[in-house]
PDB file of C-alpha atoms in Angstrom:
ATOM      1  CA  MET A  30     150.707  12.472  29.372  1.00  0.00           C
ATOM      2  CA  LYS A  31     152.537  15.859  29.807  1.00  0.00           C
ATOM      3  CA  PHE A  32     155.373  14.209  31.428  1.00  0.00           C
ATOM      4  CA  PRO A  33     156.432  11.819  28.368  1.00  0.00           C
ATOM      5  CA  ILE A  34     155.933  15.017  26.113  1.00  0.00           C
ATOM      6  CA  LEU A  35     158.346  16.647  28.508  1.00  0.00           C
ATOM      7  CA  ALA A  36     160.904  14.053  28.625  1.00  0.00           C
ATOM      8  CA  ALA A  37     160.892  13.817  24.923  1.00  0.00           C
ATOM      9  CA  LEU A  38     161.389  17.664  24.249  1.00  0.00           C
ATOM     10  CA  LEU A  39     164.137  17.495  27.109  1.00  0.00           C
ATOM     11  CA  ALA A  40     166.065  14.516  25.420  1.00  0.00           C
ATOM     12  CA  ALA A  41     165.482  16.375  21.608  1.00  0.00           C
ATOM     13  CA  PHE A  42     167.083  19.335  22.770  1.00  0.00           C
ATOM     14  CA  VAL A  43     169.467  18.802  25.819  1.00  0.00           C
ATOM     15  CA  ILE A  44     171.229  15.545  24.757  1.00  0.00           C
ATOM     16  CA  PRO A  45     172.335  16.916  21.155  1.00  0.00           C
ATOM     17  CA  SER A  46     173.332  20.377  22.844  1.00  0.00           C
ATOM     18  CA  VAL A  47     175.498  18.407  25.680  1.00  0.00           C
ATOM     19  CA  GLU A  48     177.163  16.645  22.784  1.00  0.00           C
ATOM     20  CA  ALA A  49     177.808  19.596  20.911  1.00  0.00           C
ATOM     21  CA  LEU A  50     179.517  21.094  24.024  1.00  0.00           C
ATOM     22  CA  ALA A  51     181.582  17.810  24.307  1.00  0.00           C
ATOM     23  CA  GLN A  52     182.490  18.038  20.690  1.00  0.00           C
ATOM     24  CA  ARG A  53     183.613  21.753  21.267  1.00  0.00           C
ATOM     25  CA  ASP A  54     185.778  21.052  24.336  1.00  0.00           C
ATOM     26  CA  ASP A  55     189.129  22.350  24.286  1.00  0.00           C
ATOM     27  CA  GLN A  56     191.830  20.138  23.665  1.00  0.00           C
ATOM     28  CA  PHE A  57     195.446  20.417  25.161  1.00  0.00           C
ATOM     29  CA  ALA A  58     198.507  19.296  23.661  1.00  0.00           C
ATOM     30  CA  TRP A  59     202.172  19.565  24.378  1.00  0.00           C
ATOM     31  CA  GLY A  60     204.980  19.004  22.000  1.00  0.00           C
ATOM     32  CA  ILE A  61     208.624  19.309  21.527  1.00  0.00           C
ATOM     33  CA  GLY A  62     210.599  19.720  18.067  1.00  0.00           C
ATOM     34  CA  GLY A  63     213.966  21.210  16.635  1.00  0.00           C
ATOM     35  CA  GLY A  64     215.472  22.124  13.196  1.00  0.00           C
ATOM     36  CA  ALA A  65     217.778  24.696  11.636  1.00  0.00           C
ATOM     37  CA  THR A  66     217.873  28.497  12.303  1.00  0.00           C
ATOM     38  CA  PHE A  67     218.784  30.539   9.374  1.00  0.00           C
ATOM     39  CA  PRO A  68     219.958  34.211  10.035  1.00  0.00           C
ATOM     40  CA  SER A  69     219.250  36.876   7.216  1.00  0.00           C
ATOM     41  CA  GLY A  70     220.264  40.439   6.337  1.00  0.00           C
ATOM     42  CA  ILE A  71     222.628  41.790   9.114  1.00  0.00           C
ATOM     43  CA  ALA A  72     222.180  38.744  11.388  1.00  0.00           C
ATOM     44  CA  ARG A  73     223.635  36.739   8.605  1.00  0.00           C
ATOM     45  CA  ASP A  74     226.422  39.235   8.355  1.00  0.00           C
ATOM     46  CA  ASN A  75     227.105  38.060  12.105  1.00  0.00           C
ATOM     47  CA  HIS A  76     225.953  34.745  12.262  1.00  0.00           C
ATOM     48  CA  THR A  77     225.882  31.198  10.499  1.00  0.00           C
ATOM     49  CA  THR A  78     222.935  28.781  10.470  1.00  0.00           C
ATOM     50  CA  GLY A  79     222.530  26.937  13.678  1.00  0.00           C
ATOM     51  CA  ALA A  80     220.273  24.699  15.370  1.00  0.00           C
ATOM     52  CA  HIS A  81     217.121  25.182  17.713  1.00  0.00           C
ATOM     53  CA  GLY A  82     214.756  23.262  20.139  1.00  0.00           C
ATOM     54  CA  THR A  83     211.346  24.076  21.000  1.00  0.00           C
ATOM     55  CA  LEU A  84     208.950  23.049  23.670  1.00  0.00           C
ATOM     56  CA  MET A  85     205.474  24.127  23.189  1.00  0.00           C
ATOM     57  CA  PHE A  86     201.800  23.993  24.603  1.00  0.00           C
ATOM     58  CA  GLY A  87     198.782  24.469  22.530  1.00  0.00           C
ATOM     59  CA  ILE A  88     194.988  24.850  23.334  1.00  0.00           C
ATOM     60  CA  GLY A  89     192.326  24.704  20.895  1.00  0.00           C
ATOM     61  CA  ALA A  90     188.723  23.428  20.170  1.00  0.00           C
ATOM     62  CA  VAL A  91     188.026  20.389  18.268  1.00  0.00           C
ATOM     63  CA  ASP A  92     186.190  21.456  15.358  1.00  0.00           C
ATOM     64  CA  SER A  93     187.184  25.096  15.422  1.00  0.00           C
ATOM     65  CA  PRO A  94     189.941  26.397  12.994  1.00  0.00           C
ATOM     66  CA  PHE A  95     191.513  28.630  15.630  1.00  0.00           C
ATOM     67  CA  GLY A  96     194.029  27.619  18.285  1.00  0.00           C
ATOM     68  CA  ILE A  97     196.393  29.017  20.605  1.00  0.00           C
ATOM     69  CA  ARG A  98     200.217  27.741  21.019  1.00  0.00           C
ATOM     70  CA  PHE A  99     202.924  28.925  23.488  1.00  0.00           C
ATOM     71  CA  ASP A 100     206.127  28.256  22.400  1.00  0.00           C
ATOM     72  CA  GLY A 101     209.616  28.198  24.321  1.00  0.00           C
ATOM     73  CA  MET A 102     212.695  28.324  21.811  1.00  0.00           C
ATOM     74  CA  TYR A 103     216.491  27.814  22.274  1.00  0.00           C
ATOM     75  CA  SER A 104     218.672  28.430  19.387  1.00  0.00           C
ATOM     76  CA  SER A 105     222.353  28.663  18.747  1.00  0.00           C
ATOM     77  CA  LEU A 106     224.026  30.505  16.120  1.00  0.00           C
ATOM     78  CA  GLY A 107     227.773  30.232  14.893  1.00  0.00           C
ATOM     79  CA  ASN A 108     230.183  32.910  14.342  1.00  0.00           C
ATOM     80  CA  ARG A 109     230.637  34.271  10.993  1.00  0.00           C
ATOM     81  CA  SER A 110     234.353  35.426  10.660  1.00  0.00           C
ATOM     82  CA  GLY A 111     235.734  37.725   7.708  1.00  0.00           C
ATOM     83  CA  THR A 112     233.013  40.192   7.719  1.00  0.00           C
ATOM     84  CA  SER A 113     233.457  43.916   7.641  1.00  0.00           C
ATOM     85  CA  VAL A 114     230.971  44.485  10.441  1.00  0.00           C
ATOM     86  CA  VAL A 115     232.140  47.029  13.159  1.00  0.00           C
ATOM     87  CA  THR A 116     231.035  45.155  16.269  1.00  0.00           C
ATOM     88  CA  ASP A 117     232.016  41.091  15.743  1.00  0.00           C
ATOM     89  CA  GLN A 118     228.707  39.423  17.773  1.00  0.00           C
ATOM     90  CA  GLY A 119     230.714  36.179  17.423  1.00  0.00           C
ATOM     91  CA  SER A 120     228.404  32.852  17.989  1.00  0.00           C
ATOM     92  CA  ALA A 121     224.903  33.511  19.798  1.00  0.00           C
ATOM     93  CA  ARG A 122     222.625  32.130  21.710  1.00  0.00           C
ATOM     94  CA  ILE A 123     218.760  33.101  21.562  1.00  0.00           C
ATOM     95  CA  PHE A 124     215.956  32.090  23.920  1.00  0.00           C
ATOM     96  CA  SER A 125     212.445  33.011  23.056  1.00  0.00           C
ATOM     97  CA  LEU A 126     208.952  32.818  24.629  1.00  0.00           C
ATOM     98  CA  SER A 127     206.063  33.587  22.460  1.00  0.00           C
ATOM     99  CA  ALA A 128     202.279  33.349  22.344  1.00  0.00           C
ATOM    100  CA  ASN A 129     200.892  32.496  19.132  1.00  0.00           C
ATOM    101  CA  GLY A 130     197.521  32.179  17.200  1.00  0.00           C
ATOM    102  CA  LEU A 131     196.931  29.240  14.952  1.00  0.00           C
ATOM    103  CA  PHE A 132     194.551  29.133  11.925  1.00  0.00           C
ATOM    104  CA  ARG A 133     194.056  26.260   9.771  1.00  0.00           C
ATOM    105  CA  VAL A 134     193.951  27.307   6.515  1.00  0.00           C
ATOM    106  CA  TYR A 135     193.062  24.155   4.425  1.00  0.00           C
ATOM    107  CA  GLY A 136     192.355  20.563   4.991  1.00  0.00           C
ATOM    108  CA  SER A 137     190.893  18.124   7.137  1.00  0.00           C
ATOM    109  CA  ASP A 138     193.591  15.502   7.904  1.00  0.00           C
ATOM    110  CA  THR A 139     196.660  16.841   6.107  1.00  0.00           C
ATOM    111  CA  ARG A 140     196.111  20.566   7.251  1.00  0.00           C
ATOM    112  CA  LEU A 141     198.138  23.743   6.215  1.00  0.00           C
ATOM    113  CA  TYR A 142     197.884  26.201   8.860  1.00  0.00           C
ATOM    114  CA  ALA A 143     198.954  29.587   9.725  1.00  0.00           C
ATOM    115  CA  ILE A 144     200.916  30.912  12.955  1.00  0.00           C
ATOM    116  CA  GLY A 145     201.797  33.827  14.135  1.00  0.00           C
ATOM    117  CA  GLY A 146     202.445  35.943  17.564  1.00  0.00           C
ATOM    118  CA  LEU A 147     204.641  37.720  19.747  1.00  0.00           C
ATOM    119  CA  GLY A 148     206.726  37.452  22.842  1.00  0.00           C
ATOM    120  CA  GLY A 149     210.161  38.167  24.062  1.00  0.00           C
ATOM    121  CA  TYR A 150     213.682  37.115  23.244  1.00  0.00           C
ATOM    122  CA  TRP A 151     217.087  36.865  24.957  1.00  0.00           C
ATOM    123  CA  TYR A 152     219.880  37.329  22.613  1.00  0.00           C
ATOM    124  CA  ASN A 153     223.494  36.612  24.054  1.00  0.00           C
ATOM    125  CA  PRO A 154     226.403  36.904  21.728  1.00  0.00           C
ATOM    126  CA  ASP A 155     229.762  36.015  22.415  1.00  0.00           C
ATOM    127  CA  GLY A 156     231.794  38.217  20.649  1.00  0.00           C
ATOM    128  CA  PRO A 157     234.353  40.756  22.621  1.00  0.00           C
ATOM    129  CA  GLY A 158     232.921  43.767  23.916  1.00  0.00           C
ATOM    130  CA  THR A 159     229.345  42.272  23.252  1.00  0.00           C
ATOM    131  CA  THR A 160     226.339  42.378  25.761  1.00  0.00           C
ATOM    132  CA  ALA A 161     223.348  40.192  26.440  1.00  0.00           C
ATOM    133  CA  VAL A 162     220.089  41.891  25.167  1.00  0.00           C
ATOM    134  CA  ASN A 163     216.518  41.245  25.649  1.00  0.00           C
ATOM    135  CA  ASP A 164     213.657  42.907  24.119  1.00  0.00           C
ATOM    136  CA  PHE A 165     210.211  42.491  22.128  1.00  0.00           C
ATOM    137  CA  GLY A 166     209.938  40.048  19.171  1.00  0.00           C
ATOM    138  CA  LEU A 167     207.366  39.242  16.494  1.00  0.00           C
ATOM    139  CA  ASN A 168     206.854  35.884  14.563  1.00  0.00           C
ATOM    140  CA  ALA A 169     204.577  34.734  11.506  1.00  0.00           C
ATOM    141  CA  GLY A 170     204.828  31.764   9.581  1.00  0.00           C
ATOM    142  CA  ALA A 171     203.072  28.491   8.048  1.00  0.00           C
ATOM    143  CA  GLY A 172     202.960  24.736   9.009  1.00  0.00           C
ATOM    144  CA  LEU A 173     201.968  21.475   7.691  1.00  0.00           C
ATOM    145  CA  TRP A 174     200.063  19.140  10.279  1.00  0.00           C
ATOM    146  CA  LEU A 175     201.058  15.396   9.437  1.00  0.00           C
ATOM    147  CA  PRO A 176     198.497  13.224  11.087  1.00  0.00           C
ATOM    148  CA  TRP A 177     200.045   9.931  10.234  1.00  0.00           C
ATOM    149  CA  PHE A 178     203.003  10.589  13.051  1.00  0.00           C
ATOM    150  CA  ASN A 179     201.055  13.611  15.029  1.00  0.00           C
ATOM    151  CA  GLY A 180     203.541  15.962  14.045  1.00  0.00           C
ATOM    152  CA  PHE A 181     204.198  19.065  12.213  1.00  0.00           C
ATOM    153  CA  VAL A 182     206.687  20.893   9.838  1.00  0.00           C
ATOM    154  CA  GLU A 183     206.733  24.597  10.027  1.00  0.00           C
ATOM    155  CA  ALA A 184     209.058  27.501   8.917  1.00  0.00           C
ATOM    156  CA  ARG A 185     208.608  31.192  10.424  1.00  0.00           C
ATOM    157  CA  TRP A 186     210.147  34.502  10.073  1.00  0.00           C
ATOM    158  CA  MET A 187     211.081  35.977  13.526  1.00  0.00           C
ATOM    159  CA  ASN A 188     211.988  39.636  14.064  1.00  0.00           C
ATOM    160  CA  LEU A 189     214.128  40.290  17.282  1.00  0.00           C
ATOM    161  CA  TYR A 190     213.704  44.240  17.581  1.00  0.00           C
ATOM    162  CA  ARG A 191     217.029  45.932  18.951  1.00  0.00           C
ATOM    163  CA  ALA A 192     219.148  42.554  19.046  1.00  0.00           C
ATOM    164  CA  LEU A 193     222.043  43.730  16.971  1.00  0.00           C
ATOM    165  CA  PRO A 194     224.449  46.727  16.917  1.00  0.00           C
ATOM    166  CA  ASP A 195     224.398  49.141  13.953  1.00  0.00           C
ATOM    167  CA  PRO A 196     226.598  47.819  11.202  1.00  0.00           C
ATOM    168  CA  VAL A 197     228.346  51.391  10.552  1.00  0.00           C
ATOM    169  CA  THR A 198     228.827  52.962  14.015  1.00  0.00           C
ATOM    170  CA  GLY A 199     228.938  49.939  16.154  1.00  0.00           C
ATOM    171  CA  GLU A 200     225.921  51.441  18.593  1.00  0.00           C
ATOM    172  CA  LYS A 201     224.533  48.595  20.346  1.00  0.00           C
ATOM    173  CA  GLY A 202     220.949  47.749  20.176  1.00  0.00           C
ATOM    174  CA  ARG A 203     219.677  49.703  16.907  1.00  0.00           C
ATOM    175  CA  ARG A 204     219.124  46.861  14.636  1.00  0.00           C
ATOM    176  CA  SER A 205     216.933  44.196  14.275  1.00  0.00           C
ATOM    177  CA  ALA A 206     218.035  40.385  14.143  1.00  0.00           C
ATOM    178  CA  ARG A 207     215.717  38.603  11.413  1.00  0.00           C
ATOM    179  CA  ILE A 208     215.794  34.699  11.643  1.00  0.00           C
ATOM    180  CA  TYR A 209     213.915  31.865  10.003  1.00  0.00           C
ATOM    181  CA  PRO A 210     213.456  28.600  12.189  1.00  0.00           C
ATOM    182  CA  VAL A 211     212.439  25.411  10.365  1.00  0.00           C
ATOM    183  CA  THR A 212     211.062  22.946  12.773  1.00  0.00           C
ATOM    184  CA  LEU A 213     209.895  19.393  12.712  1.00  0.00           C
ATOM    185  CA  GLY A 214     207.903  18.449  15.714  1.00  0.00           C
ATOM    186  CA  ILE A 215     205.492  16.045  17.348  1.00  0.00           C
ATOM    187  CA  MET A 216     202.602  16.853  19.648  1.00  0.00           C
ATOM    188  CA  PHE A 217     201.392  14.562  22.586  1.00  0.00           C
TER     189      PHE A 217
END
């Protein structure tokens, strides 16, 4: 008589907890994306809008609003000629690697999410007398998950510390480059 009661209690508590664990298992996804990169401030004085491509790897639990995403992005920015900057940076290539936290803000199917993180970047200008720079960078933004094609649209603010020279003195590595990548991507 004790065995059926023990089996019933075991079934009542263990099976739901195993199912709950399965629902909370980590989900892994990778993705690709691309779009336009808009420079602002001093970066806009040196560069025109360019294109970028992104590879990403994400980890998140099924029912959790939190996730982690690792991004690698390659951007190219054009040369803005005829400006009054002391050191013309020419066109430039930017490569960045970042670790980001994601937080689902609103919605169950079409979701609005916030993203933010930190990482490193490599800024490689083509102008005469310029040198490549690598340093620390921050990013933050918002995105919209589009489940009908398993994709997303997001816009970010990226601050690349000490990428640009001072616009008055020309001293290298004194000013931040701020860029705004707008990305359309798909996750697999």
